[in-house]
Amino acid sequence: MRARAQGLTADRRGRRRRASTARAPGQLLLGVALLVLGAAAGPAQTADSARADRPPGGSSARVAGAGILPAGEPGLPREDERLYAPVFDAALVDSAGAPRRLSELWRRRPLIVTLVFARCTLICPPYLRSLQRAVGAVGGAGEDYDVAVVSFDPGDTPAAMAALAARLGLDDEPGWVFAAAASPAAARELADSLGAWVRWDPAGLATDHPAMLAAVDGGRVVRLLVGATVPPRRLREVVWELRHEFVPSYPLPSERVLFRCFRYRPDTGGVALDWGFLLLLAPGAGMLLGTVAIFGRARPGRG
Amino acid sequence: MAEPSDAAGAAAGLATADAARRWRRATLVWMLVVFALFLILTLLGLLMRLAQGNTLGGLPPEVFYAVLTLHGLGMVGVWYVGAMAGVSHRLARFAAPSLAVNRLAFGGTLAGVVLLIVVTLVGRFGTGWYFLHPLPFHSGGVWPDWAVTGFFASLGVLGVSWTIWTVDLLRAIARRYSLGGALAWHVLAGRPGPETPPFILVTTATLISALAAFVAAVVVLALFVIEWLPGGAPSDPLLMKNLIFFFGHGLVNITMYLGVALVYDLLPEFTSRKLSTNRLVAAAWNLAIFLVLAVYFHHLYMDFVQPRFLQYLGQIGSYLISIPAAVISIFSTLYLVWRARVRWNLTSLFLFFGVMGWAIGGVEAVIDSTIAANFRFHNTLWVPSHFHTYYLLGVVLMILAFAHHLGEESSGLPSNGRRGRWITGLFLAGGYGLVVLFALAGADSVPRRYSTYPEELLQGVTYARVSVAFIALLLAGVLLYLWEAGRRCVRGLKA
Amino acid sequence: MAPQLWVFILYLVLAAVVAGVFLEAIASTRRPREVEAGAVQRVRVRFFVLLTVVVLAALAITLTRLPYTLWADELPDRVVFVAGKQFAFAVAETPVGDDAEWLAATTGAPAVEVPAGSLVEFRVTALDVNHGVGIFDPGGALIGQIQGMPGYVNRLRMRLDEPGRYDILCLELCGNLHSRMRGVVQVLAGD
């Protein structure tokens, strides 16, 4: 109880340091003794603040990554709200005019769905080009997953979707499906189930909607990517999820940490060794060096 | 390659009667300190079980966890130094360890223990013995800053003393044997060479592994202190966890093996059979040096963030290391005794049953190091069951055997057969009752390290209460032992 | 009976076997006899072979049942976020990433409810020190656990079949009120 009254209890929150004036002299001694070690450890410090890993599951409010808008801003779809939620099985008409259902597509292969307007001149064209580039970089379209570009504009015809595909050079590309919603109701239900929305002007043109894609597995949302561009490494994470490469854990972005064992590398998909791993090898190395040093110096036989 | 002849060996550490006397005194003092701490820490263990059984009206949780920390770290430390002191003493017949270093280690240990007692009982430092990062820095308003500093200081003092001691023992061995000689590589290769007593092989292999554990301790302590100092940087919790368990597991593992070294050295004196270092023995212990480094991962199974291959390595390593232990050491112990002419007294009974404890504790260990089982056993009372079997009924018996033997030799008082059997019976009955109850409680979903059991876990209270009966039996055995062995050690000091 | 109790029985049996061997060894010293070194070696080799076979078989059987990839091929019905902090577990259906969210989830928020038979994915972290998320079924048996480490999120999938209250208790010493940490998931009967 005394300690609490003096306010000298040892409580740490992250990096906040209490300016305690009553440090024990022992601590100073320890500090002096460890200066050498600190100097040796110096070059190995890693700065973590630049990491833009976005953990699946939505702590994205605390991450700023290129092309990904922080979720939680008013109106933007939140992944955690849609996680594992069922996707509406919309009736579609593909660019060849054939009627399809969205469920046909997701039963064939895991699906990346994006909602666009063929007549959109603002965000959709650059977005689709960015998506095209990312899919090209990541690979696997037509094998591990398909990409469904669906229009939720009731005014879009199959011909318009075909023309859009042609403009992007994707009309014959395996794994890419361009389709329009079969009815305004289907469009609206689909958008709702993905957390997307549209604002219309009186003339019936869309004035605003989020740029996003949804990864759909077995009819459920497993990832949402929201933002004006699609960085390849974000898409790679999405594709792993679709491939059922189950990531049992991932580190959260954090403040500067002295040493880590490894870094989670979203762009390569694995773990890269970090300086901390050397520290883990140090005991074994120390053991070998120490043994050699002790047995090397001594000459056996001399009493 | 020079050959250590027996005569030279005999001249090594105990060249004169005077030297022999000084060694004996130093070791007897060690044993008496071990006895005193053993009793105090056992009583603290009893206190905890009483508190968990709601028999005392409960302890405030801060007190409970301070006691837990002291009991845990204290026992780990006490048996490590007990084993080292015993091994040093036996080693002095073959080589020349430094008595000065022995005394330094003694002083350092006492200083470290005093610091530890102060930070726990006064400062209420309560992180448990493996001080998992970053808990020392998050006391929740319980322990003050100075307790954290004092704790690191205690670890520093103990670590430095023990590392120097370990290096000195290796140095002493290195002056008598080459590395290959000490590790019996010539036996492995089938070449002729000097005889490597099994005691030397086991001790050398174990102390080499100890170097790794102490390097890990230095690294982790440095990282802790760097984080603790003003302006310091935090460390990655996963890295710290790895380092802490590497060190902690290593320390208790080598304590066990040092106990086994004592068995290899001492038990043959009581039987009509002898052990020698053959190819199998050499292979097993050389392999152990490296296997010990790989098994610690079994403490991190429930950290799903650990790379998968390390989890596999943990289970595979933990399983495989049981094979040399069982086939070589445990089998050899049975061979020494099986239908042999054995002089059974407290010393030989304790050595023998200590190995049995190692075997039974090993069964629990292999079970818990199965990831699928660990999923439901980790951090339940199964874990204390396992390590109390390894310690209380394993290495503790081995070290107490040595201490009794030393007391008997130095005092000239022959051991009392009947009392020896009573003491053994009480230890086994009380000890196995305690650990079986722990295991049952763990299988019954009771977590470890709970200061009080909530209403969802009332079976924990029952187990705690019943276990007190067994602790009482054990305590009776402990007190009788301390009387028997303590008396002889004290008389031996005066001789 | 919970699987743990079967394992306990296995331990008792093996311990009894070991104890039996050791006690028999002591008893045998009443009838001393010379044993031939070759015979000893043969027994040792047989023991080695037997033990190796058992160990390898046990490895093969148990390494296929890892908690890391439970139900990895199915999609979970729900995601439950768990964040441990001295001294309570925030259990919520939205991520709990900082102290404010933790406080909101641990004071007065309604318990998370899932239908019986749901495949739940737990996403577990901690905000200060290591906590152990131990999941106890309505009968009070521990059915699984996972560590919550600060700075990391661990994922565990479990199917919660039995309706009732699933308690989350802390399984890693985290301070003086460690035994009082709580979280809860309610599993509702029917669908």
CSV table of C-alpha atoms in Angstrom, one decimal, chain B residues 254-411:
chain,number,residue,atom,x,y,z
B,254,ILE,CA,20.5,-28.9,-17.0
B,255,THR,CA,19.6,-29.1,-13.3
B,256,MET,CA,18.0,-32.4,-14.0
B,257,TYR,CA,21.0,-33.7,-16.0
B,258,LEU,CA,23.4,-32.6,-13.3
B,259,GLY,CA,21.4,-34.7,-11.0
B,260,VAL,CA,21.6,-37.6,-13.4
B,261,ALA,CA,25.4,-37.0,-13.5
B,262,LEU,CA,25.4,-37.5,-9.7
B,263,VAL,CA,23.5,-40.7,-10.2
B,264,TYR,CA,26.0,-42.0,-12.7
B,265,ASP,CA,28.8,-41.2,-10.3
B,266,LEU,CA,27.4,-42.2,-7.0
B,267,LEU,CA,25.0,-45.1,-7.5
B,268,PRO,CA,27.6,-47.6,-8.7
B,269,GLU,CA,29.3,-47.3,-5.3
B,270,PHE,CA,26.3,-49.0,-3.8
B,271,THR,CA,25.9,-51.8,-6.3
B,272,SER,CA,28.0,-54.7,-7.5
B,273,ARG,CA,27.8,-53.4,-11.1
B,274,LYS,CA,29.6,-50.6,-12.9
B,275,LEU,CA,28.8,-48.3,-15.7
B,276,SER,CA,31.2,-47.4,-18.4
B,277,THR,CA,31.0,-45.0,-21.4
B,278,ASN,CA,30.2,-47.1,-24.4
B,279,ARG,CA,29.1,-46.1,-27.8
B,280,LEU,CA,25.4,-45.8,-26.9
B,281,VAL,CA,26.1,-43.7,-23.9
B,282,ALA,CA,28.4,-41.4,-25.8
B,283,ALA,CA,25.9,-41.0,-28.7
B,284,ALA,CA,23.0,-40.3,-26.4
B,285,TRP,CA,24.8,-37.6,-24.5
B,286,ASN,CA,26.4,-35.9,-27.5
B,287,LEU,CA,22.9,-35.8,-29.1
B,288,ALA,CA,21.4,-34.4,-25.9
B,289,ILE,CA,23.6,-31.2,-26.2
B,290,PHE,CA,21.7,-30.2,-29.3
B,291,LEU,CA,18.3,-31.7,-28.6
B,292,VAL,CA,18.0,-29.7,-25.4
B,293,LEU,CA,18.2,-26.5,-27.5
B,294,ALA,CA,15.3,-27.6,-29.7
B,295,VAL,CA,12.7,-28.8,-27.2
B,296,TYR,CA,12.0,-25.4,-25.5
B,297,PHE,CA,9.5,-24.6,-28.3
B,298,HIS,CA,7.0,-26.8,-26.5
B,299,HIS,CA,6.4,-23.9,-24.2
B,300,LEU,CA,5.0,-21.8,-27.0
B,301,TYR,CA,2.5,-24.1,-28.6
B,302,MET,CA,-0.4,-21.9,-27.7
B,303,ASP,CA,1.2,-18.9,-29.4
B,304,PHE,CA,-0.3,-19.5,-32.8
B,305,VAL,CA,1.9,-16.8,-34.2
B,306,GLN,CA,5.1,-18.9,-33.8
B,307,PRO,CA,6.2,-20.2,-37.2
B,308,ARG,CA,4.6,-23.6,-37.7
B,309,PHE,CA,7.9,-25.4,-38.3
B,310,LEU,CA,9.1,-24.4,-34.9
B,311,GLN,CA,6.0,-25.9,-33.3
B,312,TYR,CA,6.7,-29.2,-35.2
B,313,LEU,CA,10.3,-29.0,-34.1
B,314,GLY,CA,9.2,-28.6,-30.5
B,315,GLN,CA,7.1,-31.7,-30.5
B,316,ILE,CA,9.5,-33.8,-32.5
B,317,GLY,CA,12.4,-32.8,-30.3
B,318,SER,CA,10.5,-33.3,-27.1
B,319,TYR,CA,9.5,-36.8,-28.2
B,320,LEU,CA,12.8,-37.8,-29.5
B,321,ILE,CA,14.8,-36.7,-26.5
B,322,SER,CA,12.8,-39.2,-24.4
B,323,ILE,CA,14.5,-42.1,-26.3
B,324,PRO,CA,18.1,-41.6,-25.2
B,325,ALA,CA,16.9,-40.6,-21.7
B,326,ALA,CA,15.0,-43.8,-21.3
B,327,VAL,CA,17.1,-46.3,-23.3
B,328,ILE,CA,20.4,-45.1,-21.9
B,329,SER,CA,20.2,-43.4,-18.5
B,330,ILE,CA,17.1,-44.9,-17.1
B,331,PHE,CA,17.8,-48.4,-18.4
B,332,SER,CA,21.4,-48.2,-17.0
B,333,THR,CA,20.0,-47.3,-13.6
B,334,LEU,CA,17.8,-50.4,-13.7
B,335,TYR,CA,20.8,-52.4,-14.9
B,336,LEU,CA,22.9,-51.2,-12.0
B,337,VAL,CA,20.3,-52.5,-9.6
B,338,TRP,CA,18.6,-55.5,-11.3
B,339,ARG,CA,19.4,-58.6,-9.3
B,340,ALA,CA,22.6,-57.0,-8.2
B,341,ARG,CA,24.0,-56.9,-4.7
B,342,VAL,CA,22.9,-53.5,-3.6
B,343,ARG,CA,23.5,-51.7,-0.3
B,344,TRP,CA,20.2,-50.0,0.2
B,345,ASN,CA,20.3,-46.9,2.4
B,346,LEU,CA,18.8,-43.5,2.2
B,347,THR,CA,21.4,-42.4,-0.4
B,348,SER,CA,20.9,-45.3,-2.8
B,349,LEU,CA,17.1,-45.3,-2.3
B,350,PHE,CA,16.9,-41.6,-3.1
B,351,LEU,CA,19.2,-42.0,-6.1
B,352,PHE,CA,17.2,-44.8,-7.4
B,353,PHE,CA,13.7,-43.3,-6.8
B,354,GLY,CA,15.0,-40.0,-8.2
B,355,VAL,CA,15.5,-41.7,-11.5
B,356,MET,CA,12.0,-43.2,-11.3
B,357,GLY,CA,10.7,-39.7,-10.8
B,358,TRP,CA,12.5,-38.6,-13.9
B,359,ALA,CA,10.9,-41.4,-15.8
B,360,ILE,CA,7.4,-40.7,-14.6
B,361,GLY,CA,7.8,-37.0,-14.9
B,362,GLY,CA,8.9,-37.7,-18.4
B,363,VAL,CA,5.7,-39.5,-19.2
B,364,GLU,CA,3.7,-36.4,-18.3
B,365,ALA,CA,6.2,-34.2,-20.1
B,366,VAL,CA,5.8,-36.2,-23.4
B,367,ILE,CA,2.0,-36.0,-23.0
B,368,ASP,CA,2.1,-32.2,-22.5
B,369,SER,CA,4.5,-31.7,-25.3
B,370,THR,CA,1.9,-33.2,-27.7
B,371,ILE,CA,0.4,-30.2,-29.3
B,372,ALA,CA,-3.0,-31.7,-29.5
B,373,ALA,CA,-3.0,-32.4,-25.8
B,374,ASN,CA,-1.3,-29.2,-24.9
B,375,PHE,CA,-4.3,-27.4,-26.3
B,376,ARG,CA,-6.2,-28.5,-23.2
B,377,PHE,CA,-3.5,-29.0,-20.7
B,378,HIS,CA,-1.3,-25.9,-21.1
B,379,ASN,CA,-1.2,-23.8,-18.0
B,380,THR,CA,-3.5,-26.1,-16.1
B,381,LEU,CA,-2.3,-27.9,-13.0
B,382,TRP,CA,-1.0,-30.6,-15.2
B,383,VAL,CA,2.1,-28.5,-15.7
B,384,PRO,CA,3.0,-28.2,-12.0
B,385,SER,CA,2.3,-31.9,-11.7
B,386,HIS,CA,4.9,-32.6,-14.4
B,387,PHE,CA,7.6,-30.3,-13.0
B,388,HIS,CA,7.1,-31.3,-9.4
B,389,THR,CA,7.6,-34.9,-10.4
B,390,TYR,CA,10.8,-34.0,-12.2
B,391,TYR,CA,12.0,-31.9,-9.4
B,392,LEU,CA,10.6,-33.0,-6.0
B,393,LEU,CA,10.5,-36.6,-6.9
B,394,GLY,CA,13.4,-36.5,-9.4
B,395,VAL,CA,16.4,-34.2,-9.2
B,396,VAL,CA,15.7,-33.2,-5.6
B,397,LEU,CA,15.9,-36.8,-4.5
B,398,MET,CA,19.2,-37.1,-6.4
B,399,ILE,CA,20.7,-34.1,-4.8
B,400,LEU,CA,19.4,-34.9,-1.3
B,401,ALA,CA,21.0,-38.4,-1.8
B,402,PHE,CA,24.3,-36.8,-2.5
B,403,ALA,CA,24.0,-34.5,0.5
B,404,HIS,CA,23.1,-37.4,2.8
B,405,HIS,CA,26.1,-39.3,1.5
B,406,LEU,CA,28.4,-36.5,2.0
B,407,GLY,CA,27.1,-36.0,5.5
B,408,GLU,CA,27.5,-39.7,6.3
B,409,GLU,CA,31.1,-39.7,5.0
B,410,SER,CA,32.3,-36.6,6.6
B,411,SER,CA,30.6,-37.2,10.0
